[in-house]
mmCIF file of C-alpha atoms and ligand atoms in Angstrom:
data_model
loop_
_atom_site.group_PDB
_atom_site.id
_atom_site.type_symbol
_atom_site.label_atom_id
_atom_site.label_comp_id
_atom_site.label_asym_id
_atom_site.label_seq_id
_atom_site.Cartn_x
_atom_site.Cartn_y
_atom_site.Cartn_z
ATOM 1 C CA MET A 1 65.778 -66.995 -42.177
ATOM 2 C CA ALA A 2 62.979 -66.790 -44.676
ATOM 3 C CA ILE A 3 60.825 -69.132 -46.695
ATOM 4 C CA ARG A 4 61.120 -68.319 -50.403
ATOM 5 C CA LYS A 5 58.713 -69.014 -53.240
ATOM 6 C CA ILE A 6 59.553 -72.128 -55.268
ATOM 7 C CA LEU A 7 59.372 -71.741 -59.059
ATOM 8 C CA THR A 8 57.424 -74.440 -60.882
ATOM 9 C CA GLU A 9 57.376 -75.915 -64.363
ATOM 10 C CA PRO A 10 56.768 -74.459 -66.886
ATOM 11 C CA ASP A 11 58.988 -71.524 -65.888
ATOM 12 C CA PRO A 12 61.824 -70.674 -68.296
ATOM 13 C CA PHE A 13 64.029 -69.593 -65.382
ATOM 14 C CA LEU A 14 64.294 -73.257 -64.285
ATOM 15 C CA ARG A 15 66.083 -73.947 -67.598
ATOM 16 C CA GLN A 16 68.952 -71.531 -66.875
ATOM 17 C CA ILE A 17 72.448 -72.777 -66.198
ATOM 18 C CA SER A 18 73.645 -71.766 -62.730
ATOM 19 C CA HIS A 19 76.947 -69.973 -62.136
ATOM 20 C CA ASP A 20 79.857 -70.934 -59.882
ATOM 21 C CA ILE A 21 80.174 -69.146 -56.542
ATOM 22 C CA GLU A 22 83.413 -67.207 -56.159
ATOM 23 C CA LYS A 23 83.454 -67.067 -52.386
ATOM 24 C CA VAL A 24 81.343 -68.721 -49.695
ATOM 25 C CA ASP A 25 80.571 -65.619 -47.641
ATOM 26 C CA ASP A 26 77.759 -64.569 -45.276
ATOM 27 C CA GLU A 27 75.494 -63.746 -48.217
ATOM 28 C CA ILE A 28 75.813 -67.311 -49.560
ATOM 29 C CA ARG A 29 75.361 -68.747 -46.041
ATOM 30 C CA LYS A 30 72.180 -66.653 -45.675
ATOM 31 C CA LEU A 31 71.007 -68.086 -49.017
ATOM 32 C CA MET A 32 71.736 -71.636 -47.801
ATOM 33 C CA ASP A 33 69.811 -70.955 -44.546
ATOM 34 C CA ASP A 34 66.809 -69.703 -46.526
ATOM 35 C CA MET A 35 66.996 -72.649 -48.918
ATOM 36 C CA LEU A 36 67.045 -75.101 -46.024
ATOM 37 C CA GLU A 37 64.071 -73.456 -44.339
ATOM 38 C CA THR A 38 62.167 -73.398 -47.644
ATOM 39 C CA MET A 39 62.997 -77.081 -48.232
ATOM 40 C CA TYR A 40 61.886 -78.173 -44.727
ATOM 41 C CA ALA A 41 58.647 -76.190 -45.065
ATOM 42 C CA ALA A 42 57.794 -77.670 -48.487
ATOM 43 C CA PRO A 43 58.652 -80.424 -47.351
ATOM 44 C CA GLY A 44 61.397 -81.845 -49.543
ATOM 45 C CA ILE A 45 64.719 -83.668 -49.221
ATOM 46 C CA GLY A 46 66.733 -81.389 -51.496
ATOM 47 C CA LEU A 47 66.683 -77.934 -53.089
ATOM 48 C CA ALA A 48 68.775 -76.079 -55.666
ATOM 49 C CA ALA A 49 69.086 -72.267 -55.640
ATOM 50 C CA ILE A 50 67.576 -72.022 -59.141
ATOM 51 C CA GLN A 51 64.305 -73.330 -57.678
ATOM 52 C CA ILE A 52 63.972 -70.130 -55.648
ATOM 53 C CA GLY A 53 65.044 -67.968 -58.575
ATOM 54 C CA LEU A 54 68.822 -67.658 -58.130
ATOM 55 C CA ALA A 55 71.108 -69.103 -60.812
ATOM 56 C CA LYS A 56 73.880 -69.994 -58.347
ATOM 57 C CA ARG A 57 75.555 -73.387 -57.938
ATOM 58 C CA VAL A 58 74.249 -73.996 -54.424
ATOM 59 C CA ILE A 59 72.375 -77.102 -53.197
ATOM 60 C CA VAL A 60 70.991 -78.191 -49.838
ATOM 61 C CA ILE A 61 69.971 -81.758 -48.965
ATOM 62 C CA ASP A 62 68.622 -83.413 -45.813
ATOM 63 C CA LEU A 63 67.553 -87.062 -45.915
ATOM 64 C CA SER A 64 67.082 -87.437 -42.144
ATOM 65 C CA LYS A 65 63.643 -88.674 -41.175
ATOM 66 C CA GLU A 66 63.892 -88.211 -37.421
ATOM 67 C CA GLU A 67 63.628 -85.027 -35.367
ATOM 68 C CA GLU A 68 67.382 -84.561 -35.550
ATOM 69 C CA LYS A 69 68.187 -82.652 -38.727
ATOM 70 C CA LYS A 70 71.251 -83.498 -40.797
ATOM 71 C CA PRO A 71 71.593 -80.756 -43.418
ATOM 72 C CA LEU A 72 74.185 -81.069 -46.177
ATOM 73 C CA TYR A 73 75.351 -77.973 -48.059
ATOM 74 C CA PHE A 74 77.020 -78.131 -51.467
ATOM 75 C CA VAL A 75 78.601 -75.163 -53.247
ATOM 76 C CA ASN A 76 80.056 -75.627 -56.772
ATOM 77 C CA PRO A 77 79.585 -79.430 -56.659
ATOM 78 C CA LYS A 78 81.392 -81.529 -59.273
ATOM 79 C CA VAL A 79 80.796 -85.224 -59.878
ATOM 80 C CA ILE A 80 84.215 -86.849 -60.232
ATOM 81 C CA ILE A 81 83.111 -90.516 -60.364
ATOM 82 C CA LYS A 82 79.834 -92.138 -61.375
ATOM 83 C CA SER A 83 79.264 -95.892 -61.053
ATOM 84 C CA LYS A 84 78.347 -97.918 -64.125
ATOM 85 C CA ASN A 85 75.492 -99.592 -62.271
ATOM 86 C CA ASN A 86 72.187 -97.805 -62.281
ATOM 87 C CA CYS A 87 69.364 -97.803 -59.793
ATOM 88 C CA THR A 88 65.765 -96.680 -60.112
ATOM 89 C CA TYR A 89 63.941 -94.379 -57.740
ATOM 90 C CA GLU A 90 60.519 -92.861 -57.915
ATOM 91 C CA GLU A 91 61.438 -89.183 -58.125
ATOM 92 C CA GLY A 92 59.466 -86.092 -57.386
ATOM 93 C CA CYS A 93 60.464 -82.436 -57.573
ATOM 94 C CA LEU A 94 59.234 -79.357 -55.728
ATOM 95 C CA SER A 95 59.302 -77.571 -59.091
ATOM 96 C CA VAL A 96 57.077 -80.292 -60.633
ATOM 97 C CA PRO A 97 54.425 -80.425 -57.890
ATOM 98 C CA GLY A 98 52.327 -83.550 -57.445
ATOM 99 C CA GLN A 99 54.091 -85.539 -60.177
ATOM 100 C CA PHE A 100 56.207 -88.645 -59.610
ATOM 101 C CA ALA A 101 58.008 -91.000 -61.969
ATOM 102 C CA GLU A 102 60.711 -93.662 -61.959
ATOM 103 C CA VAL A 103 64.124 -92.428 -63.100
ATOM 104 C CA ASP A 104 67.309 -94.465 -63.701
ATOM 105 C CA ARG A 105 70.606 -92.984 -62.523
ATOM 106 C CA PRO A 106 74.065 -94.255 -61.514
ATOM 107 C CA ASP A 107 73.625 -95.783 -58.038
ATOM 108 C CA GLU A 108 76.873 -94.345 -56.658
ATOM 109 C CA CYS A 109 78.732 -91.112 -57.221
ATOM 110 C CA GLU A 110 81.616 -89.171 -55.759
ATOM 111 C CA VAL A 111 81.466 -85.372 -55.583
ATOM 112 C CA ASN A 112 83.868 -82.564 -54.802
ATOM 113 C CA TYR A 113 82.300 -79.407 -53.378
ATOM 114 C CA LEU A 114 82.668 -76.555 -50.917
ATOM 115 C CA ASP A 115 80.776 -76.832 -47.633
ATOM 116 C CA TYR A 116 78.907 -74.206 -45.543
ATOM 117 C CA TYR A 117 82.230 -72.673 -44.500
ATOM 118 C CA GLY A 118 83.815 -72.767 -47.958
ATOM 119 C CA GLN A 119 86.007 -75.773 -47.082
ATOM 120 C CA LYS A 120 86.862 -78.262 -49.846
ATOM 121 C CA LYS A 121 85.085 -81.578 -49.294
ATOM 122 C CA LYS A 122 84.691 -84.942 -51.016
ATOM 123 C CA LEU A 123 81.698 -87.227 -50.537
ATOM 124 C CA LYS A 124 80.956 -90.766 -51.706
ATOM 125 C CA ALA A 125 77.214 -91.253 -52.002
ATOM 126 C CA LYS A 126 75.008 -94.223 -52.786
ATOM 127 C CA GLY A 127 71.314 -95.044 -52.850
ATOM 128 C CA LEU A 128 68.870 -92.199 -52.281
ATOM 129 C CA LEU A 129 71.640 -89.703 -51.442
ATOM 130 C CA ALA A 130 73.377 -90.401 -54.778
ATOM 131 C CA THR A 131 70.048 -90.005 -56.596
ATOM 132 C CA CYS A 132 69.243 -86.795 -54.766
ATOM 133 C CA ILE A 133 72.681 -85.250 -55.437
ATOM 134 C CA GLN A 134 72.331 -86.032 -59.153
ATOM 135 C CA HIS A 135 68.754 -84.681 -59.231
ATOM 136 C CA GLU A 136 69.944 -81.425 -57.621
ATOM 137 C CA MET A 137 73.005 -81.170 -59.869
ATOM 138 C CA ASP A 138 70.707 -81.521 -62.887
ATOM 139 C CA HIS A 139 68.874 -78.390 -61.659
ATOM 140 C CA LEU A 140 72.204 -76.510 -61.934
ATOM 141 C CA GLU A 141 72.218 -77.392 -65.666
ATOM 142 C CA GLY A 142 68.555 -76.511 -66.170
ATOM 143 C CA ILE A 143 67.479 -80.166 -66.294
ATOM 144 C CA LEU A 144 64.348 -81.566 -64.623
ATOM 145 C CA PHE A 145 63.581 -85.253 -63.971
ATOM 146 C CA ILE A 146 60.682 -85.116 -66.433
ATOM 147 C CA ASP A 147 63.288 -84.602 -69.209
ATOM 148 C CA TYR A 148 64.165 -88.305 -68.812
ATOM 149 C CA LEU A 149 60.598 -89.500 -69.428
ATOM 150 C CA SER A 150 59.040 -90.319 -72.794
ATOM 151 C CA LYS A 151 57.855 -87.282 -74.766
ATOM 152 C CA LEU A 152 54.294 -88.437 -74.208
ATOM 153 C CA LYS A 153 54.616 -88.584 -70.395
ATOM 154 C CA LYS A 154 56.564 -85.339 -70.226
ATOM 155 C CA ASN A 155 54.084 -83.430 -72.412
ATOM 156 C CA TYR A 156 51.207 -84.762 -70.346
ATOM 157 C CA ILE A 157 52.810 -83.518 -67.116
ATOM 158 C CA VAL A 158 53.809 -80.099 -68.549
ATOM 159 C CA LYS A 159 50.319 -79.536 -69.970
ATOM 160 C CA LYS A 160 48.722 -80.452 -66.666
ATOM 161 C CA LEU A 161 50.975 -78.047 -64.752
ATOM 162 C CA SER A 162 50.358 -75.228 -67.288
ATOM 163 C CA LYS A 163 46.615 -75.652 -66.877
ATOM 164 C CA GLN A 164 46.923 -75.583 -63.081
ATOM 165 C CA LYS A 165 48.983 -72.387 -63.292
ATOM 166 C CA LYS A 166 46.504 -70.701 -65.620
ATOM 167 C CA ALA A 167 43.603 -71.654 -63.349
ATOM 168 C CA LEU A 168 45.478 -70.151 -60.373
ATOM 169 C CA GLU A 169 46.249 -66.942 -62.283
ATOM 170 C CA ARG A 170 42.542 -66.462 -62.973
ATOM 171 C CA ILE A 171 41.739 -66.741 -59.267
ATOM 172 C CA VAL A 172 44.507 -64.307 -58.260
ATOM 173 C CA VAL A 173 43.476 -61.727 -60.895
HETATM 174 O O1 LIG B 1 61.810 -83.690 -52.203
HETATM 175 C C1 LIG B 1 62.329 -84.287 -53.160
HETATM 176 N N1 LIG B 1 62.272 -85.641 -53.215
HETATM 177 C C2 LIG B 1 62.977 -86.414 -54.118
HETATM 178 C C3 LIG B 1 62.639 -87.756 -54.238
HETATM 179 C C4 LIG B 1 63.327 -88.573 -55.101
HETATM 180 C C5 LIG B 1 64.353 -88.058 -55.856
HETATM 181 C C6 LIG B 1 64.692 -86.720 -55.762
HETATM 182 C C7 LIG B 1 64.016 -85.902 -54.895
HETATM 183 S S1 LIG B 1 64.468 -84.238 -54.746
HETATM 184 C C8 LIG B 1 62.955 -83.512 -54.255
HETATM 185 C C9 LIG B 1 63.133 -82.049 -53.914
HETATM 186 C C10 LIG B 1 63.559 -81.289 -55.145
HETATM 187 O O2 LIG B 1 62.823 -80.954 -56.014
HETATM 188 N N2 LIG B 1 64.812 -80.993 -55.266
HETATM 189 O O3 LIG B 1 65.261 -80.357 -56.346
HETATM 190 NI NI1 LIG B 2 63.936 -80.969 -57.946
#
């Protein structure tokens, strides 16, 4: 397993649409292992492949707080039902470091997906898991949580992150 570099806003690659996986083979399982390790190291509760530079429809999530890890793997996830009721969570994103904001999303959703072994699965999620699944699925469409904020808030965050990146580049060079 390996920890991969996480791309951060503004990076045009994060805006790409990810492609379906044809077969869940050892290469995809290796990718999921790396994604999980990268997510735990960050630390974060979810990660989409696009965040480490691969436009593939692969997501990992682990909401467990205790020692015992409970990883969830999603390949080609599709939301089949979304509840009409919304809930609000303060969201963050490993690709938008240090920034947090409240986002409204359906509080329950049902998804079809392939698991770590390529088996067809269905999951009903609510609360933070539902939010996290939708946040990760947005990444597959090139959407970030800051896209839901007012233009003013979003611009402020993007500018701040651009400045941080430029400052870092100067140090590295
Ligand atoms: O670590 C993460 N925390 C989080 C908190 C609230 C809503 C969504 C998330 S996902 C985020 C990790 C991440 O960027 N996944 O794409
Ligand atoms: Ni994210």
